[in-house]
Coordinates of C-alpha atoms and ligand atoms in Angstrom, one line a residue:
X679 CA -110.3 -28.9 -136.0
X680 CA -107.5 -30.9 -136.2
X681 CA -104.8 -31.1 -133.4
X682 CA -102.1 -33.2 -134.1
X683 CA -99.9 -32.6 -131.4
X684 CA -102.5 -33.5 -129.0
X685 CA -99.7 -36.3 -127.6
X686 CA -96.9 -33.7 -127.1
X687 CA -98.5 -31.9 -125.2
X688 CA -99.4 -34.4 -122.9
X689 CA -95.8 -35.4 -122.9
X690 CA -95.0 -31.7 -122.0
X691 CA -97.4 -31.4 -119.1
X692 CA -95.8 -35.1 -117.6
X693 CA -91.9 -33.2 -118.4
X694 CA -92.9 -29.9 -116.6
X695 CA -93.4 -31.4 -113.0
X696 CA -90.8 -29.9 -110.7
X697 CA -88.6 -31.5 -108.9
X698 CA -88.4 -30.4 -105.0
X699 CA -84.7 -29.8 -105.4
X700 CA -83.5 -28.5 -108.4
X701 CA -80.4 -30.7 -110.2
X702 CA -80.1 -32.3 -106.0
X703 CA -77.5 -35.6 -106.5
X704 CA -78.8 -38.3 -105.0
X705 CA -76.7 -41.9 -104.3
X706 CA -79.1 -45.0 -103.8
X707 CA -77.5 -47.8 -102.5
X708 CA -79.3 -50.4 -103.8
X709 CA -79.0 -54.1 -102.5
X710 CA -80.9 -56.2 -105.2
X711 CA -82.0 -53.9 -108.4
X712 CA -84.8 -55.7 -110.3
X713 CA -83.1 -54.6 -114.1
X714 CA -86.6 -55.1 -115.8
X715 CA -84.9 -54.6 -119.6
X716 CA -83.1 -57.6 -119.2
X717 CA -85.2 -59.5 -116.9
X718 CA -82.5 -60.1 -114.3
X719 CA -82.0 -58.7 -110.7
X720 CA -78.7 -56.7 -110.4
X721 CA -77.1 -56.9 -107.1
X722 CA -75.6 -54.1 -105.0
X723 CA -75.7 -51.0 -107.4
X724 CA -75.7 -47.3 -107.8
X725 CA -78.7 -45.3 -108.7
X726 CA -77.4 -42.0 -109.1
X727 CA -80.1 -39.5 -109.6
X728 CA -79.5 -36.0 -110.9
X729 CA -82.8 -33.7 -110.2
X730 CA -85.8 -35.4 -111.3
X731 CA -84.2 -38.1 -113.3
X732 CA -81.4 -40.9 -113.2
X733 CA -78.0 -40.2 -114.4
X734 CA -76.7 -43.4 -114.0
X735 CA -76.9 -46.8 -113.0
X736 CA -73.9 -49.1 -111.9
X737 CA -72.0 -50.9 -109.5
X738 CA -71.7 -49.5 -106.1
X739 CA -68.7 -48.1 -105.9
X740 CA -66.2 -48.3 -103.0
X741 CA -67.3 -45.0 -101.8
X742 CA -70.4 -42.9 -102.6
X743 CA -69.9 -40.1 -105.0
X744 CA -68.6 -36.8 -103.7
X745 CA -71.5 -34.4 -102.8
X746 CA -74.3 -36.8 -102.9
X747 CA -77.2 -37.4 -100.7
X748 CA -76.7 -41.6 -99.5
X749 CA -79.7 -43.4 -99.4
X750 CA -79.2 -46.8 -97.9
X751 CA -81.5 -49.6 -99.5
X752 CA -78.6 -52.0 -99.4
X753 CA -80.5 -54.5 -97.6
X754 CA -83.7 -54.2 -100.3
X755 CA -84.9 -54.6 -103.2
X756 CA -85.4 -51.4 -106.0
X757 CA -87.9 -51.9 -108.1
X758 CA -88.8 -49.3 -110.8
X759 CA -91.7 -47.0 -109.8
X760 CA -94.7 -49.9 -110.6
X761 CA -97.7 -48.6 -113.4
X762 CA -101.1 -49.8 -112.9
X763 CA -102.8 -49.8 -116.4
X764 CA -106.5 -50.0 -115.0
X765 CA -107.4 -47.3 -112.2
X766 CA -110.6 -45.3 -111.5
X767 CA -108.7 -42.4 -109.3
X768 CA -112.1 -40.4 -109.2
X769 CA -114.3 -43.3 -108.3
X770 CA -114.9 -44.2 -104.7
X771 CA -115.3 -47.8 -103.8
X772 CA -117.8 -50.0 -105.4
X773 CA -121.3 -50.1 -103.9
X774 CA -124.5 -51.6 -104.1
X775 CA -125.8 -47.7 -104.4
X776 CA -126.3 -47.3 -108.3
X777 CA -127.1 -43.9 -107.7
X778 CA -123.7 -43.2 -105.3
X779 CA -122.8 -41.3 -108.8
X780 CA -125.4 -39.0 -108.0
X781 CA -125.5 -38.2 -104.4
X782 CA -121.8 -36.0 -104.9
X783 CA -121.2 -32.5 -106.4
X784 CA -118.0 -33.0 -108.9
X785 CA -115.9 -30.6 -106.7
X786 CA -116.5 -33.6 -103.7
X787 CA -115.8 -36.4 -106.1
X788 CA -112.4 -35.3 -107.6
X789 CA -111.4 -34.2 -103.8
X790 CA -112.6 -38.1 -103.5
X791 CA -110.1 -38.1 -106.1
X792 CA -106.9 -36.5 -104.0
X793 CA -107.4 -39.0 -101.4
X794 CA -107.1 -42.0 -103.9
X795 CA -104.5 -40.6 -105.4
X796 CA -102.0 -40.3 -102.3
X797 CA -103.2 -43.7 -100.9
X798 CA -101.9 -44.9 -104.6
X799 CA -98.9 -43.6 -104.8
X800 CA -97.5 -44.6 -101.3
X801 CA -98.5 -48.1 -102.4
X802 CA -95.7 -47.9 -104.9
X803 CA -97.8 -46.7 -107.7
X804 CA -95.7 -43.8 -109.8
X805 CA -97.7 -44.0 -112.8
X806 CA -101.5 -44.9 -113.9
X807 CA -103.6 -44.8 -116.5
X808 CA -107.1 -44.0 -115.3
X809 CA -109.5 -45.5 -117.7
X810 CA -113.2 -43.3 -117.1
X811 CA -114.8 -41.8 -114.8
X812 CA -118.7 -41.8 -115.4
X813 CA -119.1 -37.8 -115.2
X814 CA -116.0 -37.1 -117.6
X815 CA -113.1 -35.2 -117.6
X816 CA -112.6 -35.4 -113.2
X817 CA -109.4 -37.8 -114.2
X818 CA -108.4 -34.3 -116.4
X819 CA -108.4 -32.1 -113.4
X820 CA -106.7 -34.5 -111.3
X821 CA -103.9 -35.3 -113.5
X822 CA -103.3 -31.5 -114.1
X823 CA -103.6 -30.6 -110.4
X824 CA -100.9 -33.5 -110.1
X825 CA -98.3 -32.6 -113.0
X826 CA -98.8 -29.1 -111.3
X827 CA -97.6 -30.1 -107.8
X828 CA -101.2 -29.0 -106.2
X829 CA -101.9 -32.9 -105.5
X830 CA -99.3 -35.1 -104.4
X831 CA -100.0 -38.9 -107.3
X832 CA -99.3 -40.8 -109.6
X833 CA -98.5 -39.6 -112.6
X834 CA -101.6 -39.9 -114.7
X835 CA -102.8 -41.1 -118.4
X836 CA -106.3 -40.4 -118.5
X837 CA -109.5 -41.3 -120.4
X838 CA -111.6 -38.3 -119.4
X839 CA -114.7 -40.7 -119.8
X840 CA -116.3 -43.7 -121.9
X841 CA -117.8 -44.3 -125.4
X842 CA -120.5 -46.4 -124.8
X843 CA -123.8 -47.0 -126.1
X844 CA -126.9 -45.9 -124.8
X845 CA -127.7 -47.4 -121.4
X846 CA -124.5 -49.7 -122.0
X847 CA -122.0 -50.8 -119.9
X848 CA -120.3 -47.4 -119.8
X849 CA -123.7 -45.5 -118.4
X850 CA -125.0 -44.9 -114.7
X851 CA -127.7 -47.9 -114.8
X852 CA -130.6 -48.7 -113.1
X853 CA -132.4 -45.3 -113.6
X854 CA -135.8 -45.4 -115.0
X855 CA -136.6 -45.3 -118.5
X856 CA -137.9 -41.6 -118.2
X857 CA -135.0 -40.4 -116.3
X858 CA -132.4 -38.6 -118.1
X859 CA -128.8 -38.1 -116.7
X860 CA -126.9 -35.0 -116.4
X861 CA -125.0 -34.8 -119.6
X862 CA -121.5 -34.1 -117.8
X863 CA -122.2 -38.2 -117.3
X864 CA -123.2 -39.1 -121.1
X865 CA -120.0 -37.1 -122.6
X866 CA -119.2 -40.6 -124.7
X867 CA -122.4 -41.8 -125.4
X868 CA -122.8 -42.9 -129.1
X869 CA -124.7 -45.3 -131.0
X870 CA -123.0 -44.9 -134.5
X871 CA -119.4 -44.4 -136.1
X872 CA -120.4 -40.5 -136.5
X873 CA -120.9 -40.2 -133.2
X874 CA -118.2 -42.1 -131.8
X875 CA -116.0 -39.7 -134.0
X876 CA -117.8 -37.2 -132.7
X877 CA -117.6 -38.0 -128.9
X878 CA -114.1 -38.9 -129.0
X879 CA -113.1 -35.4 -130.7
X880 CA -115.1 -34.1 -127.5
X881 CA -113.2 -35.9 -125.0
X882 CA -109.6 -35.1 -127.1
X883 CA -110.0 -31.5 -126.8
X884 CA -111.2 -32.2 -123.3
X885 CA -107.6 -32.9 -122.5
X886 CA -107.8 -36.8 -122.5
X887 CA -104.7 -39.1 -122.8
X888 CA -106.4 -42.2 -124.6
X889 CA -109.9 -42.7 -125.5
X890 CA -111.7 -45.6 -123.5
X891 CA -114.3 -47.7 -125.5
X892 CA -117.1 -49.8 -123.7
X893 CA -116.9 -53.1 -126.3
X894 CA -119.2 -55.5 -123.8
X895 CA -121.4 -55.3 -121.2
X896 CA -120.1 -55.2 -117.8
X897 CA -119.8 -57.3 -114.4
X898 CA -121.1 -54.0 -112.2
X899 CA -123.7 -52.3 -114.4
X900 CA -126.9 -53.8 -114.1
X901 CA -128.9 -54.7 -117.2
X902 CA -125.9 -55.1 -119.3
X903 CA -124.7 -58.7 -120.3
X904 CA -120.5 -59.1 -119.8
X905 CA -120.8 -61.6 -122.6
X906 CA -122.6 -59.2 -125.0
X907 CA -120.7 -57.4 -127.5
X908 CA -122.2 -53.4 -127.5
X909 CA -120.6 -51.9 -130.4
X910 CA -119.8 -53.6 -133.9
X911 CA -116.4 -53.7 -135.7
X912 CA -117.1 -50.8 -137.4
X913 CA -117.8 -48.7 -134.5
X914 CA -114.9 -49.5 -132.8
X915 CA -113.1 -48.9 -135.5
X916 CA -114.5 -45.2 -135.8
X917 CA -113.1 -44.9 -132.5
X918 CA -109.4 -45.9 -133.1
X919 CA -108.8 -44.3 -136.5
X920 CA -110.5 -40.9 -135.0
X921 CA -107.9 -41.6 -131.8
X922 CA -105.1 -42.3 -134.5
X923 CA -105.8 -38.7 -136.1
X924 CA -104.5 -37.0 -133.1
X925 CA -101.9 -39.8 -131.9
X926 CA -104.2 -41.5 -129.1
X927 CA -104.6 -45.3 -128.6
X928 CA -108.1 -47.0 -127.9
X929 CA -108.6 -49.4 -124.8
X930 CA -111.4 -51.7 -125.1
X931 CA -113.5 -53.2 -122.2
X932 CA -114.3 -56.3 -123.6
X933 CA -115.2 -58.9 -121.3
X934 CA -116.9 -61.3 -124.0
X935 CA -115.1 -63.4 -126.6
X936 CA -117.4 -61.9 -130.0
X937 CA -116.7 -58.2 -128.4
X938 CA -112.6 -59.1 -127.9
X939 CA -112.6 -60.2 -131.3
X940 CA -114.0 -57.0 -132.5
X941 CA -112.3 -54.8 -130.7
X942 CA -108.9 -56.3 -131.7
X943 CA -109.8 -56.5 -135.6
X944 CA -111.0 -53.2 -135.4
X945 CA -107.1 -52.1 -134.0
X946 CA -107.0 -51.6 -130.1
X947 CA -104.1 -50.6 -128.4
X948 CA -105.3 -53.3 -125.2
X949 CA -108.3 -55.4 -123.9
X950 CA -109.4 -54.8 -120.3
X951 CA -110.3 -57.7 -118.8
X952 CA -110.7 -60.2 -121.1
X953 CA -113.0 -62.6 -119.2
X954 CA -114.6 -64.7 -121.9
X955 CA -111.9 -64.6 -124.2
X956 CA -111.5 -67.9 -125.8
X957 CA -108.5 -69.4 -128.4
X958 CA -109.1 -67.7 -131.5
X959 CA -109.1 -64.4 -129.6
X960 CA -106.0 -65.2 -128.5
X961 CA -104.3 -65.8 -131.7
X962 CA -105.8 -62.4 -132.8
X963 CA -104.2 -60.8 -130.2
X964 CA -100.4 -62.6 -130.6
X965 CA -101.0 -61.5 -134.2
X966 CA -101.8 -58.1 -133.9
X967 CA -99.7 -57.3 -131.0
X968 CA -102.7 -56.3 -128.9
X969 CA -102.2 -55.8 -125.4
X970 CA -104.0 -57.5 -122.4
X971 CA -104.8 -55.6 -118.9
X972 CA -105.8 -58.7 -117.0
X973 CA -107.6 -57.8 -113.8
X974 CA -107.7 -60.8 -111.8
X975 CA -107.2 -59.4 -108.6
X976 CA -110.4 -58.3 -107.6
X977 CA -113.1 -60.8 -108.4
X978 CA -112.2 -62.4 -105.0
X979 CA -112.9 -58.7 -103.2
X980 CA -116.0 -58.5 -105.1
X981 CA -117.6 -62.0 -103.8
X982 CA -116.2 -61.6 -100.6
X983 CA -117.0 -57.9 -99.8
X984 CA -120.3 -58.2 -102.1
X985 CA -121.6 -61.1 -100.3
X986 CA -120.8 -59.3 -96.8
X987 CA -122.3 -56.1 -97.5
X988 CA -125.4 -57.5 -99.7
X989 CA -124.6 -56.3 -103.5
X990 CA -127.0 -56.8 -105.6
X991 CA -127.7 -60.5 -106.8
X992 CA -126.9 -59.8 -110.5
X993 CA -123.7 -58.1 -110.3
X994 CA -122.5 -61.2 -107.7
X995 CA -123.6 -64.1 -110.1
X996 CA -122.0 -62.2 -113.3
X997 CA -118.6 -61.8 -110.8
X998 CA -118.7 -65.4 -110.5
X999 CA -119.3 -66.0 -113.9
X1000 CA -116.4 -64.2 -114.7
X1001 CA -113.7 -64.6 -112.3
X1002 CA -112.7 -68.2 -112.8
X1003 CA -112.8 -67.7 -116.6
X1004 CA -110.6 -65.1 -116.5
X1005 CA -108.0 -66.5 -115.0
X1006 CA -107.9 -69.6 -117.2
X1007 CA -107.6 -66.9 -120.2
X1008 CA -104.7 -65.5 -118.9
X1009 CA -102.7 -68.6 -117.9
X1010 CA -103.6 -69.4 -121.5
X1011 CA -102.6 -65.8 -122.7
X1012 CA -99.3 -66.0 -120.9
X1013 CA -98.2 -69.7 -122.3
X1014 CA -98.6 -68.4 -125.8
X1015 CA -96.7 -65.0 -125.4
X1016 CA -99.7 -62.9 -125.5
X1017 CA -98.0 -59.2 -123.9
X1018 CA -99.8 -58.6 -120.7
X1019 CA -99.7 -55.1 -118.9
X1020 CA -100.6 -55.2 -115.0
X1021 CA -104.0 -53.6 -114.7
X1022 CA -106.4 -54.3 -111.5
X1023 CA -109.4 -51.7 -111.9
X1024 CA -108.2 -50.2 -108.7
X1025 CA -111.5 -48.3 -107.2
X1026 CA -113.6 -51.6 -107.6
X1027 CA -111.2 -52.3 -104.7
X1028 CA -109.6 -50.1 -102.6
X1029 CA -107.4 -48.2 -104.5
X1030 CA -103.9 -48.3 -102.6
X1031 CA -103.9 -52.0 -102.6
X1032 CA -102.9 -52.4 -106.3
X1033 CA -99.9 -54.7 -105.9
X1034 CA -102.1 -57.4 -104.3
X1035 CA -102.4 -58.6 -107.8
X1036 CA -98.8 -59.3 -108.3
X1037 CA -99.0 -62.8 -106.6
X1038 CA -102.3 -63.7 -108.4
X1039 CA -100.4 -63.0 -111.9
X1040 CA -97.5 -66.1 -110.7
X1041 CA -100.4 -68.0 -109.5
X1042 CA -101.8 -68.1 -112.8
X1043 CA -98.5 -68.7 -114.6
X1044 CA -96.2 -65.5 -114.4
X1045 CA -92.9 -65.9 -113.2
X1046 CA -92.4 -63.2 -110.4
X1047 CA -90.1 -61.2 -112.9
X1048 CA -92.9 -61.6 -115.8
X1049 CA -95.0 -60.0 -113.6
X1050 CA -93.2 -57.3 -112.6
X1051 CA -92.0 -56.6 -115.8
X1052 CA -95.7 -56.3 -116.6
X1053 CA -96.7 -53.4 -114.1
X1054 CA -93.0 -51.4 -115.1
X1055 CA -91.8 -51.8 -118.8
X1056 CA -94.2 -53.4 -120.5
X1057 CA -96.9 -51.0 -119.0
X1058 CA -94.8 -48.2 -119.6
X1059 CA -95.1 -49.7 -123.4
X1060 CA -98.3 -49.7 -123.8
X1061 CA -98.8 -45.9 -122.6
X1062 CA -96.4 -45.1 -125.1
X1063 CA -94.5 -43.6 -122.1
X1064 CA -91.5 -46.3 -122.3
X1065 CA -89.2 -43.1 -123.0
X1066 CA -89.4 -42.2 -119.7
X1067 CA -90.4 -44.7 -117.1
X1068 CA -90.9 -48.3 -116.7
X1069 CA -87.0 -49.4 -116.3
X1070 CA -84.1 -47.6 -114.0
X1071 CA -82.1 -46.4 -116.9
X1072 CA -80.2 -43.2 -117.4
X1073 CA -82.5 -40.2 -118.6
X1074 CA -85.8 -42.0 -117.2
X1075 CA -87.8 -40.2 -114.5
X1076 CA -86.5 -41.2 -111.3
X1077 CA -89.4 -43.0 -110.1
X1078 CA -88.7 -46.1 -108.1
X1079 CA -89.6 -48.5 -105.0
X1080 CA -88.3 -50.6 -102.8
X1081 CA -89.5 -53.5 -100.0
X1082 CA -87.7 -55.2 -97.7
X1083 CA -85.1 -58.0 -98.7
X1084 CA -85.1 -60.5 -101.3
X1085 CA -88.6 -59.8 -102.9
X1086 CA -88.4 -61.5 -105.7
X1087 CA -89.5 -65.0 -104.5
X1088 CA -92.4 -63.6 -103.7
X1089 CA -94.2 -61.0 -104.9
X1090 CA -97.1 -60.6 -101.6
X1091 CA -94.1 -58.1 -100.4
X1092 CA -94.7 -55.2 -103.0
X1093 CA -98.0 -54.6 -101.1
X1094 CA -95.7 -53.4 -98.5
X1095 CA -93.1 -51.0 -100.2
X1096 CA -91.0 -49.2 -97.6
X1097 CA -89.7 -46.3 -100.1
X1098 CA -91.4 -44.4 -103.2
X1099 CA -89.3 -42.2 -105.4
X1100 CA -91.1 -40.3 -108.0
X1101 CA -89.1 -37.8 -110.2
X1102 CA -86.5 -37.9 -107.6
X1103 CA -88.5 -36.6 -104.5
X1104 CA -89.2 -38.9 -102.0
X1105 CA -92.9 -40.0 -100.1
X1106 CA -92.1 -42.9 -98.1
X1107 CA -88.9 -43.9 -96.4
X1108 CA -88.8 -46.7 -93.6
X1109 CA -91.8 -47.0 -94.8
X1110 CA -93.5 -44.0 -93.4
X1111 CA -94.9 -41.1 -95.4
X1112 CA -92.1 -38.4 -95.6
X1113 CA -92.2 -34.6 -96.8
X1114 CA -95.3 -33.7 -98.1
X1115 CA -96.8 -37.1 -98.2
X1116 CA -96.8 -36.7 -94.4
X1117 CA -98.8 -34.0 -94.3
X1118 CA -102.5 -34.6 -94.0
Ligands
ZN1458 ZN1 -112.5 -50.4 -115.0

């Protein structure tokens, strides 16, 4: 069975979320307005904000419209709400325990789940896209529970889980070769372009947002090499023209530079990570218009918190392996124009702490608005969501931030925003979490 729409009404379950106050006018005063369209910070303007979107944006005028609610961020900066591309909402903290997985019931890893979810949308976070979870379709429930108003979030593109191979980098590891996993955690496993159609009809009816393919092995499942490609062209392939039948886009791990070069030729929307990627995959991607989700955040919380707490050799010699790499990729990714969507894998860290990235991305060769162009438009872009979110324009959500000052020269500040709009009710102010964000 076919279901073409399978995109609308994804689109219809993000539209339907109710605003607190119904058609309330709100007046934000904002001091410096990072105008991410143009690239260019705005200073001293209106965001007018008519329920749950924005009915205008302009110059503050001498006196605040009649009837509006004033909010005063004339001595910040508004961002709009910021997009991670790369978050595990559903999965705790990174652990030496292989089998953590196992030791919780589904209803206590999705409640796991709530908690991630607040802590990442009081860290600025409006909107995700939550690439797997290893016992699938967890990200589903939340995202639903969210658009619903039952959780308070981000708002949520979701993978529902990942096509991998058989014991690949998308499967619990470290299990013996006679134990067999629950299938609830091997919804995507395929080894073949039938079954990857297959699997990624399952997870489409399952509600998903985008289909998640496992291209390489991976830096934290043992047994599988990060430089090893795990699926051919052809497979991946399967997986994007299947996706393409019902309007989906296909995100590829893909640490290794063979597996990136697959995975783009075989039609990707983005590569996560990127690691190994070397010049010729980087051509491929300029050509193709392939999207990059760098995350070169959280290698340093890996060594640092692996070494401390006694990770397992392996997955602290393949971190190092990659980390370093990386991040000479994507300074050479962003000299040549490849597009670059902010991503961390949020969960291998603690989730919350997204916008420690920011600085690492103008380290590497961003220029502060580059980068924060990356985690609002051009994020929103590669969604597909850019009709809604990723700039302050009139008709987008109201989703926005702000930090104290001029935060522009320097980009450490978003990890402390002060105020979080999203669809025009507020969670943080001064900030502090306000309304039902202050509830615990
Ligand atoms: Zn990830």
């Amino acid at each position: 069975m076919r279901i073409p729409t399978a995109l609308s009404v994804a689109a219809a379950v993000v539209m339907c979320v109710a605003p607190a106050r119904a058609q309330e006018v709100v007046a934000i005063h904002a001091g410096r307005l990072v105008d991410v369209e143009h690239g260019q910070v705005l200073r001293d303007q209106l965001v007018l904000v008519r329920g749950e979107r924005i009915e205008a944006v302009q110059p503050w005028p001498t006196r605040p419209p009649a009837g509006a609610r004033v909010i005063d961020l004339s001595r910040a900066t508004v961002a709009p709400g910021l997009i991670d591309c790369h978050t595990h909402l559903v999965d705790d903290i990174q652990s030496a325990d292989v089998l953590a997985p196992l030791k919780r019931s589904s209803a206590q890893q999705v409640l796991v789940g709530v908690r991630q979810a607040r802590a990442t949308l009081l860290g600025g976070f409006t909107t995700v896209r939550d690439v797997g979870t290893y016992r699938a379709f967890l990200d589903v429930a939340l995202r639903d529970a969210i658009n619903d108003g039952t959780v308070i979030g981000p708002r949520m593109a979701v993978a529902g889980g990942y096509i991998t191979v058989s014991t690949g980098g998308g499967e619990v590891a470290g299990m013996a070769p006679d134990i067999t996993l629950p299938p609830e955690f091997r919804v995507g496993v395929a080894n073949s372009p039938a079954e990857i159609r297959e699997k990624v009809r399952v997870l489409i009816h399952g509600g998903v947002d985008l289909i998640k393919v496992i291209a390489t092995g991976a830096v934290l499942t043992s047994g599988t090499n990060p430089g090893a490609p795990e699926f051919t062209e052809e497979e991946i392939h399967a997986a994007v023209s299947e996706a393409a039948e019902y309007g989906l886009f296909v995100a590829a791990h893909a640490h290794g530079a063979e597996g990136i070069k697959r995975a783009v030729r075989a039609g990707v929307r983005s590569i996560e990570h990127g690691s190994l990627i070397d010049d010729e995959g980087i051509r491929l991607m300029v050509e193709k218009g392939t999207y990059l989700v760098p995350d070169i955040y959280n290698g340093d919380y890996i060594a640092a918190v692996g070494k401390r707490e006694g990770w397992p050799q392996e997955i602290l010699r393949k971190n190092d392996e990659t980390t370093d790499a990386q991040r000479q990729g994507f300074r050479k990714a962003v000299a040549v124009g490849v597009k670059i969507a902010f991503g961390t894998d949020a969960g291998v860290y603690p989730h919350g702490e997204n916008a420690r990235q920011l600085p690492y991305m103008v380290k590497y060769g961003m220029t502060p608005m580059q980068a924060l162009q990356s985690a609002t438009i051009v994020a929103a872009r590669l969604i597909g969501w850019d009709d809604r979110l990723g700039s302050l324009a009139p008709g987008k959500y109201a989703d926005l931030v702000a930090v104290d000052g001029d935060a522009t020269a320097n980009l450490e500040t978003f990890t402390k925003v002060t105020f979080v709009m999203k669809g025009g009710v507020v969670y943080k102010e001064g900030g502090q979490p306000v309304g039902r964000a202050a509830a615990r």
